[in-house]
Amino acid sequence: MRLTSIELSGFKSFAKKTELEFGTAITAVVGPNGSGKSNIAESFRFVLGEQSMKSMRGKRGEDLIWNGSASSPRAGKAGVKLVFDNADRALSLDFDEVSLERVVHRDGVNDYLLNGSIVRLRDIAELLSQANIGSSGHHIISQGEADRVLSAGSRERREMLEDALGLTAYLYKREEAQRKLEKTGENMREVEALRRELAPHLKFLSSQVKKIEESEKLRDELVERYVEYLTREHHYITHTREALMRERAGPEQELADVEHSIKVSHTALEKKPHDVHTQELIDVEKEGQRLSTRRREIERELGRVEGRLLAEVHAPGASVPLGDAKDFGQRVLSLAQGGSLADLVALAKEFLQKLALLAPKGSGDDLAARKRELEHELEQLSKGETRASETIAKLRRSIESSKDESRAAERKLFEAMAQRSGLQAALSSTRAREEVLNREEAAFKSAVAEAGALCGPKALAYKEFRVSGEEVRDAQEDRRKKIERLKIKLEDGGLGEATDVLREHKETVERDAFLARELNDLAGSIEKLNHLIGELTETLEKKFTGGVEKINKEFDAFFKLMFGGGSASLSIVKERRLKRSVPEEGGESDEDEIEEEEGVEISVTIPHKRVKGLHMLSGGERALTSIALIFAMSQVNPPPFLILDETDAALDEANSRRYGDMIESLAKKSQLILITHNRETMSRAGVLYGVTMGNDGVSKLLSVKFEEALAVAK
Ligand code: ATP
């Protein structure tokens, strides 16, 4: 890789676009003081991404922009473009020519361009580090800066050496790994904190889930018990209902029949046919009495008529033989003791007929007629009486039989009523049992509803099961009690929204597992990073030690060359220094810690002098020593280019020649751009640029020949 050119526009004193081409190994820039030569060295720093304003002698970006003069207005931006020949692909870009450009605007904004495309500063830094153009700028030695390598502390010196040895890329990687490690550690602590935060909640949820699982078990048991209980209950209710209906059907029919027969009996009894006969009997008896009374009247009249008849026949002396009268009297007496009225009548008649036979003829015809009339009527009455007695007897018989019938009907009614109350009792016992069954059925229905609500449809699968065998109700009651106990247990569990808890538990477990994985990953990353850091540190150590050894050799050689003898060497030292620890959060300790660091010490011996320590060197000796070291560094790990701004200022003629020799040897490996007032140095350059500045404050560049250069430099 070679530098092709650099172009400045509006950068510091270079108001106008100015281009320097680097066609040779050594390019010298000459010019009077203050003409703008150092600005060219700084334009290199600028375009390579320098961030320190101080190292470009400015305070802000604006200080780098042409500030204007009477003849030329100030610029809005400063730009520097550096062009490399990349035919060897030292820069890992597939271009033969690579241009880097940086522009700073007055508002301080910077643009970085790679082959005309905007890129990040970081991209530029990475690209350049591949070509050993590190950020410490060891390849650009500003005016008066050569001494820095001597005056720096051993730690800073070490950094310069690391940069010169091209270890920045490793350092950069290691720093990045360390940053990542820190960040990973932070992440890990955050994740651990999150996990710690999560832990009590997770514990709580887990205990809830355990309870839920126990509840689920209880619920399963409850479902089982419900199914059995409801199955049996359903079976019991259905069968008992059927049995009761069967049990009721017979008595109900019987009761209906009995009720009917009672009704019939009632109607029958209400009619009372003997009452009619009784009235008839009374009437007939009255008629009989009337007939009897009439007969007695007739008989009395007949007696009287017969008496008169007798009187007429026998009167006054007519008599009835005593024997007849005595006989008549005795018969009447005997009849009066036990005979009937009819016998009495017949006796009287017979007696009277005997009397009539005795009666005289003719004179008693009227009486006889009357007597016949009476006798006829008497006969009629007798007949009537006989009929009446017959009717009475008949009626009495009929009444008797009717009364018998009623009594039978009553008996039947009583029997029916007894049967009815028996049936009613039986039925009401059935009904009572039905009532109980109804209550049981209602309880069953509410149990079904409750089972459904508590356990879902699983608990209602009872219809699918069949019950084998009948059993005592007590067993079912035991089951019901067990169900009640289970329900209470479940209620005591008191878990409301189980699904919510389960979901939250699942999410929390997942989150915790995620965090655990994350921790694991982070721990893995930390291990890898530690490993990488270890490896990088080891590589750095090795390369550094090896590099320092090589530099040491070159340093000693250059030193000997410059001083015509003596010796110089670098040594790696371990420095113990106090490190003020940052107090930990919440901690009170801010104790000082001792930190061990590696640094690099320089020791020199100058011929014929007893020099102990760099501080004893003269200004020129210091300059020679630092040049020897810078050159040694550049020799071991040659940068693509080296810019030396008046590094040769303090050299006498003899040393200037030696310096010139060293430059030529360096130029074999690195392109050199030398800002110088030194004639010897100028003589070694292939191309010479003269920088001048007129009254307008604008730096101008011109290509000059050696003789011209000598003139320009003054
Ligand atoms: P010497 O030989 O004395 O070291 P030099 O040639 O290196 O001098 P520089 O230091 O490069 O000179 O240039 C300094 C000049 O640049 C000064 O005159 C300064 O005014 C001018 N300069 C610096 N910044 C700007 C700017 N932003 N605008 C205009 N001029 C500037």
XYZ file of C-alpha atoms and ligand atoms in Angstrom:
745
model
C 0.000 0.000 0.000
C 1.346 3.399 -0.906
C 0.218 6.936 -0.366
C -0.786 8.454 -3.658
C -1.847 11.950 -2.693
C -3.457 14.181 -0.124
C -5.813 17.012 -0.950
C -6.660 19.841 1.452
C -9.564 22.214 0.866
C -10.518 24.855 3.365
C -8.383 23.078 5.973
C -6.732 25.575 8.263
C -4.513 27.931 6.216
C -5.107 25.977 3.005
C -8.058 28.071 1.873
C -7.916 26.716 -1.623
C -7.850 23.195 -2.811
C -4.225 22.022 -2.553
C -2.911 18.638 -3.557
C 0.356 16.945 -2.637
C 1.397 13.899 -4.577
C 3.675 11.302 -3.075
C 5.344 9.695 -6.016
C 8.591 8.881 -4.183
C 9.718 7.232 -1.013
C 10.791 10.446 0.609
C 8.867 13.672 0.244
C 10.043 16.778 1.985
C 7.955 19.808 2.775
C 9.836 22.986 3.282
C 8.900 26.558 3.944
C 9.321 29.486 6.284
C 7.982 29.504 9.820
C 4.246 29.836 10.037
C 3.666 29.140 6.357
C 1.440 26.149 7.101
C 3.720 23.077 6.935
C 2.538 21.625 10.212
C -1.002 22.101 9.009
C -0.202 19.491 6.375
C 0.946 16.993 9.043
C -2.252 17.729 10.948
C -4.323 17.248 7.820
C -3.028 13.640 7.900
C -4.132 13.203 11.495
C -7.476 14.759 10.613
C -8.238 12.558 7.648
C -7.157 9.428 9.531
C -9.848 10.098 12.123
C -8.033 11.925 14.910
C -10.495 12.894 17.591
C -8.212 14.895 19.829
C -8.529 18.556 18.829
C -5.517 19.335 20.945
C -3.271 17.186 18.782
C -4.426 19.307 15.843
C -3.884 22.523 17.740
C -7.528 23.391 17.926
C -10.295 23.581 20.457
C -13.261 22.809 18.255
C -13.908 21.485 14.764
C -14.431 25.009 13.583
C -10.786 25.852 14.326
C -9.810 23.499 11.508
C -11.773 25.431 8.891
C -10.218 28.250 6.886
C -11.093 31.276 8.912
C -11.015 33.829 6.111
C -8.902 36.897 5.416
C -9.288 40.255 3.699
C -8.944 38.700 0.280
C -10.522 35.311 0.830
C -13.816 34.684 2.691
C -13.925 32.016 5.352
C -14.911 28.507 4.334
C -18.045 26.659 5.434
C -16.209 23.401 5.865
C -12.770 21.872 5.849
C -12.056 18.718 3.902
C -9.057 16.462 3.495
C -8.893 13.551 1.090
C -6.197 10.920 1.255
C -5.714 8.555 -1.669
C -3.981 5.174 -1.321
C -2.746 2.855 -3.992
C -4.275 -0.400 -2.805
C -2.975 -2.679 -5.567
C -1.499 -4.984 -2.883
C -4.880 -5.048 -1.065
C -3.251 -4.112 2.189
C -6.544 -2.450 2.920
C -9.122 -5.175 2.742
C -11.172 -3.486 0.066
C -11.415 -4.791 -3.440
C -10.249 -1.542 -5.002
C -6.892 -0.641 -6.509
C -7.303 2.841 -5.225
C -8.882 3.742 -1.928
C -9.794 7.255 -0.972
C -10.535 8.377 2.575
C -12.159 11.704 3.105
C -13.168 13.643 6.170
C -15.126 16.862 6.161
C -15.846 18.992 9.195
C -18.622 21.571 9.110
C -18.852 24.730 11.111
C -21.500 23.195 13.349
C -18.907 20.591 14.323
C -20.463 17.746 12.359
C -17.999 15.411 10.686
C -18.527 13.305 7.597
C -16.344 10.331 6.780
C -16.248 8.985 3.271
C -14.694 5.848 1.947
C -14.338 5.912 -1.836
C -16.975 8.639 -1.861
C -19.510 6.820 0.321
C -20.425 7.966 3.774
C -19.172 5.583 6.449
C -18.746 5.587 10.214
C -15.530 6.672 11.904
C -15.361 3.191 13.338
C -15.280 1.709 9.822
C -12.297 3.928 8.971
C -10.502 3.003 12.199
C -11.005 -0.699 11.605
C -9.888 -0.468 7.995
C -6.743 1.420 8.910
C -5.788 -0.783 11.823
C -5.483 -3.648 9.320
C -2.720 -1.673 7.613
C -0.903 -0.856 10.862
C -2.086 2.735 10.900
C -3.104 2.859 14.552
C -4.912 5.572 16.361
C -2.046 6.590 18.655
C -0.494 8.190 15.595
C 2.990 6.813 16.215
C 3.507 7.216 12.477
C 2.944 10.959 12.676
C 5.487 12.663 14.844
C 4.488 16.253 15.260
C 6.800 19.098 15.871
C 8.506 18.741 19.252
C 6.737 15.461 19.785
C 9.706 13.179 19.287
C 10.657 13.740 22.875
C 7.304 12.439 24.022
C 8.529 8.879 23.738
C 11.150 9.696 26.331
C 9.166 11.983 28.559
C 6.127 9.772 28.733
C 5.478 7.597 31.722
C 6.323 3.952 31.369
C 2.622 3.066 30.971
C 2.124 5.591 28.159
C 5.343 4.446 26.594
C 4.079 0.943 26.633
C 0.973 2.086 24.782
C 3.107 3.760 22.110
C 5.102 0.592 21.709
C 1.957 -1.511 21.502
C 0.638 0.764 18.814
C 3.930 0.719 16.945
C 3.999 -3.057 17.161
C 0.561 -3.183 15.544
C -1.056 -4.594 18.627
C -3.844 -2.029 18.642
C -6.106 -4.366 16.778
C -5.682 -6.920 19.591
C -6.054 -4.273 22.222
C -9.098 -2.984 20.526
C -10.509 -6.483 20.436
C -9.613 -7.062 24.053
C -11.159 -3.785 25.123
C -14.245 -4.639 23.224
C -14.308 -8.063 24.839
C -13.873 -6.408 28.219
C -16.656 -3.956 27.498
C -18.834 -6.847 26.449
C -17.804 -8.720 29.570
C -18.793 -5.802 31.719
C -22.048 -5.369 29.873
C -22.687 -9.113 30.108
C -21.944 -9.009 33.820
C -24.402 -6.157 34.161
C -26.987 -8.057 32.174
C -26.367 -11.077 34.338
C -26.879 -9.087 37.499
C -30.039 -7.593 36.028
C -31.346 -11.002 35.037
C -30.439 -12.390 38.451
C -32.254 -9.494 40.064
C -35.283 -10.174 37.876
C -35.160 -13.831 38.833
C -34.822 -12.941 42.486
C -37.777 -10.612 42.123
C -39.737 -13.341 40.428
C -38.862 -16.036 42.952
C -41.337 -15.217 45.758
C -44.143 -14.746 43.244
C -43.251 -18.015 41.586
C -43.124 -19.720 44.977
C -46.518 -18.336 45.817
C -47.938 -19.378 42.459
C -46.424 -22.847 42.792
C -48.080 -23.300 46.160
C -51.319 -22.108 44.610
C -50.907 -24.552 41.769
C -50.250 -27.342 44.256
C -53.460 -26.441 45.983
C -55.234 -26.342 42.659
C -53.883 -29.767 41.817
C -55.063 -31.067 45.160
C -58.404 -29.440 44.485
C -58.443 -31.082 41.086
C -57.896 -34.429 42.731
C -60.687 -33.670 45.154
C -62.828 -32.575 42.249
C -62.100 -35.795 40.381
C -63.043 -37.716 43.465
C -66.130 -35.561 43.781
C -67.032 -36.263 40.165
C -66.677 -39.983 40.777
C -68.769 -39.808 43.890
C -71.342 -37.596 42.249
C -71.667 -39.970 39.324
C -72.233 -42.900 41.626
C -74.509 -41.000 43.931
C -76.584 -39.448 41.155
C -76.761 -42.713 39.258
C -78.086 -44.521 42.265
C -80.355 -41.654 43.220
C -81.756 -41.447 39.738
C -82.299 -45.173 39.704
C -83.862 -45.075 43.157
C -86.207 -42.221 42.286
C -87.299 -43.712 38.980
C -87.910 -47.127 40.463
C -89.543 -45.901 43.630
C -91.783 -43.639 41.575
C -92.838 -46.560 39.413
C -93.348 -48.782 42.445
C -95.462 -46.161 44.186
C -97.519 -45.667 41.073
C -98.085 -49.384 40.836
C -98.829 -49.518 44.528
C -101.345 -46.731 44.169
C -103.072 -47.929 41.039
C -104.962 -50.935 42.650
C -106.205 -49.137 45.747
C -107.198 -46.132 43.684
C -109.339 -48.304 41.441
C -110.736 -50.102 44.453
C -111.457 -46.816 46.158
C -113.295 -45.593 43.092
C -115.342 -48.782 43.097
C -116.020 -48.513 46.812
C -116.952 -44.840 46.489
C -119.343 -45.871 43.767
C -120.911 -48.611 45.820
C -121.210 -46.219 48.797
C -123.008 -43.786 46.587
C -125.277 -46.515 45.355
C -125.968 -47.666 48.911
C -126.727 -44.128 49.971
C -129.191 -43.662 47.168
C -130.748 -47.008 47.964
C -131.094 -46.197 51.645
C -132.495 -42.770 50.964
C -135.464 -44.275 49.059
C -136.935 -46.311 52.176
C -139.781 -48.343 50.482
C -141.094 -49.619 53.855
C -142.195 -46.060 54.721
C -144.775 -46.250 51.914
C -146.026 -49.597 53.161
C -146.200 -48.341 56.676
C -148.528 -45.516 55.656
C -150.604 -47.978 53.700
C -150.636 -50.276 56.713
C -151.829 -47.416 58.909
C -154.587 -46.643 56.417
C -155.611 -50.290 56.130
C -155.551 -50.693 59.930
C -157.729 -47.576 60.257
C -160.142 -49.047 57.711
C -160.103 -52.361 59.594
C -160.938 -50.536 62.831
C -163.673 -48.581 61.107
C -165.070 -51.842 59.740
C -164.832 -53.445 63.133
C -166.542 -50.482 64.838
C -169.295 -50.567 62.219
C -169.629 -54.318 62.625
C -169.971 -53.942 66.348
C -172.692 -51.308 65.758
C -174.413 -53.644 63.300
C -174.086 -56.525 65.713
C -175.527 -54.431 68.483
C -178.404 -53.367 66.237
C -178.789 -56.934 65.052
C -178.903 -58.014 68.636
C -181.534 -55.470 69.342
C -183.499 -56.517 66.191
C -183.195 -60.151 67.106
C -184.212 -59.304 70.629
C -187.291 -57.534 69.420
C -187.983 -60.408 67.131
C -187.731 -62.821 69.996
C -189.884 -60.615 72.046
C -192.516 -60.589 69.387
C -192.540 -64.417 69.059
C -192.347 -65.288 72.740
C -193.777 -62.215 74.164
C -194.620 -61.919 76.833
C -194.088 -65.372 77.887
C -191.813 -66.621 75.273
C -188.848 -68.238 76.679
C -185.535 -69.688 75.658
C -184.875 -73.104 77.015
C -182.487 -72.648 79.929
C -180.228 -75.270 78.582
C -179.751 -73.292 75.414
C -179.143 -70.043 77.157
C -176.673 -71.737 79.566
C -174.886 -73.369 76.643
C -174.738 -70.067 74.796
C -173.373 -68.280 77.762
C -170.609 -70.887 78.341
C -169.567 -70.819 74.721
C -169.379 -67.042 74.731
C -167.242 -67.256 77.877
C -164.916 -69.800 76.345
C -164.686 -67.739 73.215
C -163.968 -64.637 75.224
C -160.956 -66.535 76.621
C -159.321 -67.269 73.288
C -161.658 -67.162 70.314
C -161.822 -64.661 67.563
C -164.412 -62.050 66.964
C -165.605 -63.957 63.909
C -166.185 -67.119 66.044
C -168.107 -64.973 68.480
C -170.177 -63.573 65.632
C -170.802 -67.035 64.230
C -171.839 -68.224 67.721
C -174.217 -65.297 68.108
C -175.660 -65.942 64.667
C -176.257 -69.566 65.395
C -177.926 -68.661 68.672
C -180.082 -66.044 67.002
C -181.155 -68.473 64.226
C -182.299 -70.853 66.913
C -184.202 -67.994 68.457
C -185.711 -67.096 65.043
C -187.014 -70.663 64.760
C -188.738 -70.121 67.989
C -190.192 -66.706 66.843
C -193.893 -66.491 65.809
C -194.681 -65.954 62.152
C -196.071 -62.804 60.419
C -195.987 -60.099 62.889
C -192.189 -59.566 62.789
C -191.651 -59.196 59.019
C -190.060 -55.703 59.128
C -187.752 -56.767 61.801
C -186.857 -59.827 59.881
C -186.137 -57.719 56.820
C -184.070 -55.376 58.916
C -182.450 -58.416 60.374
C -181.575 -59.734 56.941
C -180.291 -56.356 55.916
C -178.183 -56.192 58.955
C -177.011 -59.713 58.507
C -176.092 -58.935 54.941
C -174.184 -55.842 55.956
C -172.577 -57.795 58.731
C -171.535 -60.382 56.262
C -170.091 -57.641 54.003
C -168.331 -56.093 56.931
C -166.933 -59.432 57.957
C -165.634 -59.956 54.527
C -164.209 -56.413 54.504
C -162.607 -57.073 57.865
C -161.157 -60.304 56.630
C -159.743 -58.536 53.587
C -158.355 -55.787 55.774
C -156.723 -58.322 58.086
C -155.274 -60.063 55.071
C -153.964 -56.767 53.641
C -152.529 -55.791 57.014
C -150.773 -59.102 57.309
C -149.414 -58.715 53.784
C -148.288 -55.168 54.398
C -146.649 -56.160 57.629
C -144.804 -58.865 55.875
C -143.778 -56.493 53.111
C -142.605 -53.895 55.651
C -140.642 -56.517 57.477
C -138.959 -57.669 54.312
C -138.249 -54.077 53.253
C -136.650 -53.417 56.626
C -134.500 -56.472 56.190
C -133.307 -55.153 52.847
C -132.352 -51.783 54.332
C -130.449 -53.425 57.076
C -128.504 -55.409 54.500
C -127.839 -52.261 52.509
C -126.641 -50.506 55.630
C -124.397 -53.339 56.481
C -122.993 -53.194 53.012
C -122.504 -49.441 53.301
C -120.646 -49.821 56.567
C -118.504 -52.466 55.072
C -117.778 -50.228 52.068
C -117.010 -47.309 54.312
C -114.652 -49.407 56.370
C -113.027 -50.565 53.170
C -112.835 -46.974 51.958
C -111.087 -45.740 55.063
C -108.740 -48.698 54.803
C -108.007 -47.794 51.213
C -107.670 -44.129 52.056
C -105.227 -44.927 54.785
C -103.242 -47.090 52.430
C -103.325 -44.393 49.758
C -102.373 -41.631 52.114
C -99.430 -43.689 53.270
C -98.481 -44.075 49.609
C -98.982 -40.361 49.110
C -96.854 -39.616 52.126
C -94.142 -41.742 50.639
C -94.647 -39.937 47.347
C -94.239 -36.668 49.199
C -90.994 -37.933 50.603
C -90.007 -39.093 47.137
C -90.922 -35.676 45.703
C -88.676 -34.046 48.217
C -85.977 -36.541 47.400
C -86.428 -35.810 43.717
C -86.196 -32.077 44.326
C -83.034 -32.688 46.336
C -81.753 -34.856 43.507
C -82.424 -32.118 40.972
C -80.649 -29.528 43.031
C -77.788 -31.987 43.540
C -77.616 -32.385 39.751
C -77.536 -28.618 39.294
C -74.897 -28.273 41.957
C -72.794 -31.102 40.544
C -72.976 -29.477 37.117
C -71.943 -26.131 38.497
C -69.128 -27.557 40.621
C -67.708 -30.212 38.360
C -69.043 -29.548 34.904
C -70.716 -32.047 32.589
C -68.462 -34.927 33.713
C -70.415 -35.156 36.924
C -73.660 -35.420 34.950
C -72.658 -38.566 33.127
C -74.745 -40.465 35.656
C -77.410 -41.475 33.162
C -74.900 -43.451 31.190
C -74.292 -45.759 34.090
C -76.421 -48.617 35.205
C -76.985 -49.581 38.731
C -76.619 -53.184 39.644
C -78.728 -54.329 42.458
C -80.862 -52.598 44.990
C -79.505 -51.456 48.261
C -80.405 -49.837 51.488
C -80.941 -46.106 51.555
C -78.377 -45.678 54.304
C -75.534 -46.413 51.915
C -76.765 -43.617 49.661
C -77.018 -41.288 52.623
C -73.407 -42.101 53.476
C -72.450 -41.203 49.913
C -74.298 -37.915 50.153
C -72.492 -37.085 53.375
C -69.140 -37.891 51.789
C -69.999 -35.573 48.895
C -70.883 -32.846 51.353
C -67.578 -33.295 53.143
C -65.690 -33.150 49.841
C -67.531 -29.988 48.875
C -66.553 -28.359 52.138
C -62.946 -29.397 51.611
C -63.037 -27.920 48.122
C -64.588 -24.724 49.388
C -61.924 -24.517 52.091
C -59.337 -24.694 49.310
C -60.927 -21.389 48.365
C -59.292 -21.094 44.954
C -61.211 -18.661 42.874
C -59.978 -18.314 39.335
C -57.909 -21.445 38.981
C -57.427 -20.919 35.243
C -55.982 -17.447 35.849
C -53.601 -18.772 38.469
C -52.552 -21.674 36.240
C -51.992 -19.374 33.285
C -50.029 -16.937 35.384
C -48.023 -19.774 36.901
C -47.267 -21.161 33.440
C -46.219 -17.737 32.213
C -44.093 -17.143 35.286
C -42.450 -20.553 35.022
C -41.756 -19.869 31.362
C -40.407 -16.447 32.202
C -38.230 -17.910 34.945
C -37.018 -20.644 32.610
C -36.342 -17.999 29.991
C -34.358 -15.993 32.537
C -32.518 -19.138 33.621
C -31.639 -19.845 29.984
C -30.645 -16.243 29.582
C -28.405 -16.537 32.657
C -26.949 -19.700 31.279
C -26.303 -18.032 27.943
C -24.806 -15.046 29.684
C -22.614 -17.285 31.817
C -21.567 -19.014 28.594
C -20.797 -15.653 27.015
C -18.819 -14.620 30.065
C -16.830 -17.817 29.894
C -16.171 -17.311 26.195
C -15.272 -13.668 26.676
C -12.952 -14.507 29.546
C -11.399 -17.124 27.382
C -11.042 -14.659 24.499
C -9.609 -12.019 26.811
C -7.180 -14.583 28.169
C -6.146 -15.564 24.700
C -5.800 -11.977 23.567
C -3.821 -11.094 26.668
C -1.545 -14.036 26.044
C -1.098 -13.088 22.385
C -0.505 -9.494 23.348
C 2.025 -10.530 25.965
C 3.842 -12.723 23.523
C 3.779 -10.250 20.682
C 4.666 -7.408 22.974
C 7.589 -9.188 24.586
C 8.807 -10.414 21.216
C 8.255 -6.974 19.660
C 10.057 -5.180 22.459
C 12.977 -7.553 22.086
C 13.206 -6.747 18.368
C 12.824 -3.026 18.966
C 15.492 -3.293 21.629
C 17.946 -4.658 19.101
C 17.151 -1.928 16.577
C 17.121 0.753 19.268
C 20.554 -0.242 20.426
C 21.805 -0.328 16.824
C 20.333 3.113 15.945
C 21.579 4.496 19.222
C 25.086 3.254 18.584
C 24.879 4.726 15.114
C 23.761 8.120 16.397
C 26.131 8.277 19.323
C 29.032 6.379 17.777
C 28.840 3.875 20.593
C 27.151 3.413 23.938
C 24.063 1.373 24.397
C 20.343 1.682 24.758
C 17.742 -0.780 25.859
C 14.124 -1.119 26.793
C 12.982 -3.223 29.671
C 9.552 -4.328 30.629
C 8.899 -3.487 34.241
C 6.106 -4.207 36.576
C 4.925 -1.126 38.297
C 2.951 -1.135 41.444
C 0.722 1.806 41.741
C -2.201 2.861 43.832
C -5.520 2.454 42.240
C -8.357 4.307 43.826
C -11.175 1.810 43.780
C -14.632 3.012 42.952
C -16.751 2.426 46.054
C -19.245 -0.346 45.506
C -22.881 0.577 45.679
C -23.899 0.703 49.306
C -20.373 -0.159 50.384
C -18.397 2.185 52.533
C -14.952 1.106 51.561
C -12.964 3.286 49.245
C -9.698 1.749 50.260
C -6.807 2.226 47.921
C -5.827 -0.830 46.016
C -2.431 -1.654 44.753
C -2.463 -2.373 41.048
C 0.313 -4.034 39.162
C 0.971 -2.693 35.683
C 3.497 -3.371 33.066
C 5.460 -0.469 31.781
C 8.548 0.041 29.715
C 11.710 1.642 31.001
C 14.525 3.047 28.870
C 18.133 2.877 29.906
C 21.006 4.326 27.948
C 24.738 4.611 28.242
C 26.491 7.284 26.266
C 30.086 6.675 25.270
C 32.592 8.263 27.599
C 29.875 9.583 29.837
C 28.458 8.298 33.053
C 24.866 8.892 32.384
C 22.342 7.520 34.778
C 18.835 8.139 33.654
C 17.302 10.007 30.768
C 16.987 13.180 32.782
C 20.741 13.583 32.617
C 20.803 13.840 28.781
C 21.308 17.126 26.917
C 18.595 18.428 24.580
C 20.420 17.121 21.525
C 21.121 13.783 23.216
C 17.461 13.438 24.078
C 16.551 14.199 20.472
C 19.006 11.578 19.224
C 17.759 9.003 21.692
C 14.144 9.567 20.804
C 14.878 9.457 17.078
C 16.777 6.205 17.622
C 13.772 4.777 19.434
C 11.197 6.059 16.913
C 13.222 4.675 14.066
C 13.739 1.386 15.867
C 9.984 1.128 16.339
C 9.366 1.929 12.697
C 11.999 -0.555 11.605
C 10.488 -3.480 13.479
C 6.941 -2.940 12.347
C 7.129 -0.526 9.453
C 4.054 1.657 9.062
C 3.018 2.327 5.437
C 4.062 5.910 5.900
C 5.808 8.028 8.463
C 5.439 11.756 8.871
C 8.167 13.506 10.793
C 7.627 17.161 11.535
C 10.979 18.794 12.213
C 12.243 15.807 14.184
C 15.681 16.770 12.896
C 15.551 20.329 14.202
C 18.039 19.876 17.008
C 20.679 17.906 15.071
C 24.139 19.169 14.321
C 25.665 18.574 10.941
C 27.238 15.212 11.782
C 24.094 13.890 13.329
C 22.029 15.307 10.485
C 23.969 13.114 8.126
C 23.458 10.082 10.300
C 19.783 11.023 10.480
C 19.710 11.246 6.707
C 21.243 7.777 6.483
C 18.669 6.362 8.820
C 15.901 7.973 6.860
C 17.053 6.366 3.713
C 17.145 3.002 5.352
C 13.650 3.551 6.807
C 12.349 4.691 3.441
C 12.905 1.199 2.131
C 9.987 0.032 4.175
C 7.845 3.116 4.773
C 6.992 6.138 2.736
C 8.367 9.220 4.436
C 6.985 12.713 4.529
C 9.434 15.024 6.208
C 8.711 18.544 7.238
C 12.081 20.092 7.637
C 14.351 23.044 7.583
C 17.344 20.736 7.460
C 19.403 20.905 4.312
C 20.746 17.355 4.784
C 17.230 15.987 5.111
C 16.063 17.939 2.077
C 18.903 16.434 0.106
C 17.562 12.948 0.719
C 14.053 13.702 -0.572
C 12.835 12.645 -4.026
C 10.173 15.330 -4.160
C 10.255 18.696 -2.439
C 7.238 20.855 -1.766
C 7.588 24.429 -0.808
C 4.891 26.064 1.320
C 4.559 29.801 1.346
C 2.074 32.181 2.835
C 1.414 35.604 1.491
C -0.320 38.542 3.162
C -3.663 36.956 2.510
C -2.822 34.241 5.088
C -3.385 31.519 2.539
C -0.830 28.728 2.342
C 0.351 27.986 -1.133
C 2.100 24.909 -2.329
C 4.705 24.641 -5.027
C 6.874 21.855 -6.220
C 10.490 22.937 -5.945
C 13.950 21.747 -6.821
C 16.581 21.203 -4.143
C 18.241 24.575 -4.682
C 14.874 26.303 -4.742
C 13.907 24.445 -1.613
C 16.857 25.846 0.252
C 15.661 29.293 -0.720
C 12.011 28.588 0.083
C 12.878 27.147 3.464
C 14.418 30.410 4.589
P 6.917 26.558 11.638
O 7.886 26.320 10.585
O 7.157 27.764 12.387
O 6.598 25.392 12.456
P 4.652 26.050 9.955
O 4.932 26.221 8.569
O 4.545 24.653 10.461
O 5.550 26.921 10.894
P 1.880 26.096 10.680
O 2.007 25.994 12.127
O 1.558 24.925 9.911
O 3.243 26.735 10.134
O 0.892 27.203 10.256
C 0.437 28.074 11.132
C -0.380 29.066 10.331
O -1.608 28.559 9.956
C -0.615 30.278 11.159
O -0.257 31.440 10.409
C -2.091 30.253 11.412
O -2.645 31.534 11.439
C -2.598 29.546 10.216
N -3.860 28.937 10.527
C -4.087 27.958 11.468
N -5.390 27.688 11.504
C -6.011 28.481 10.577
C -7.361 28.665 10.172
N -8.339 27.977 10.669
N -7.630 29.600 9.216
C -6.641 30.331 8.694
N -5.395 30.189 9.053
C -5.046 29.297 9.982
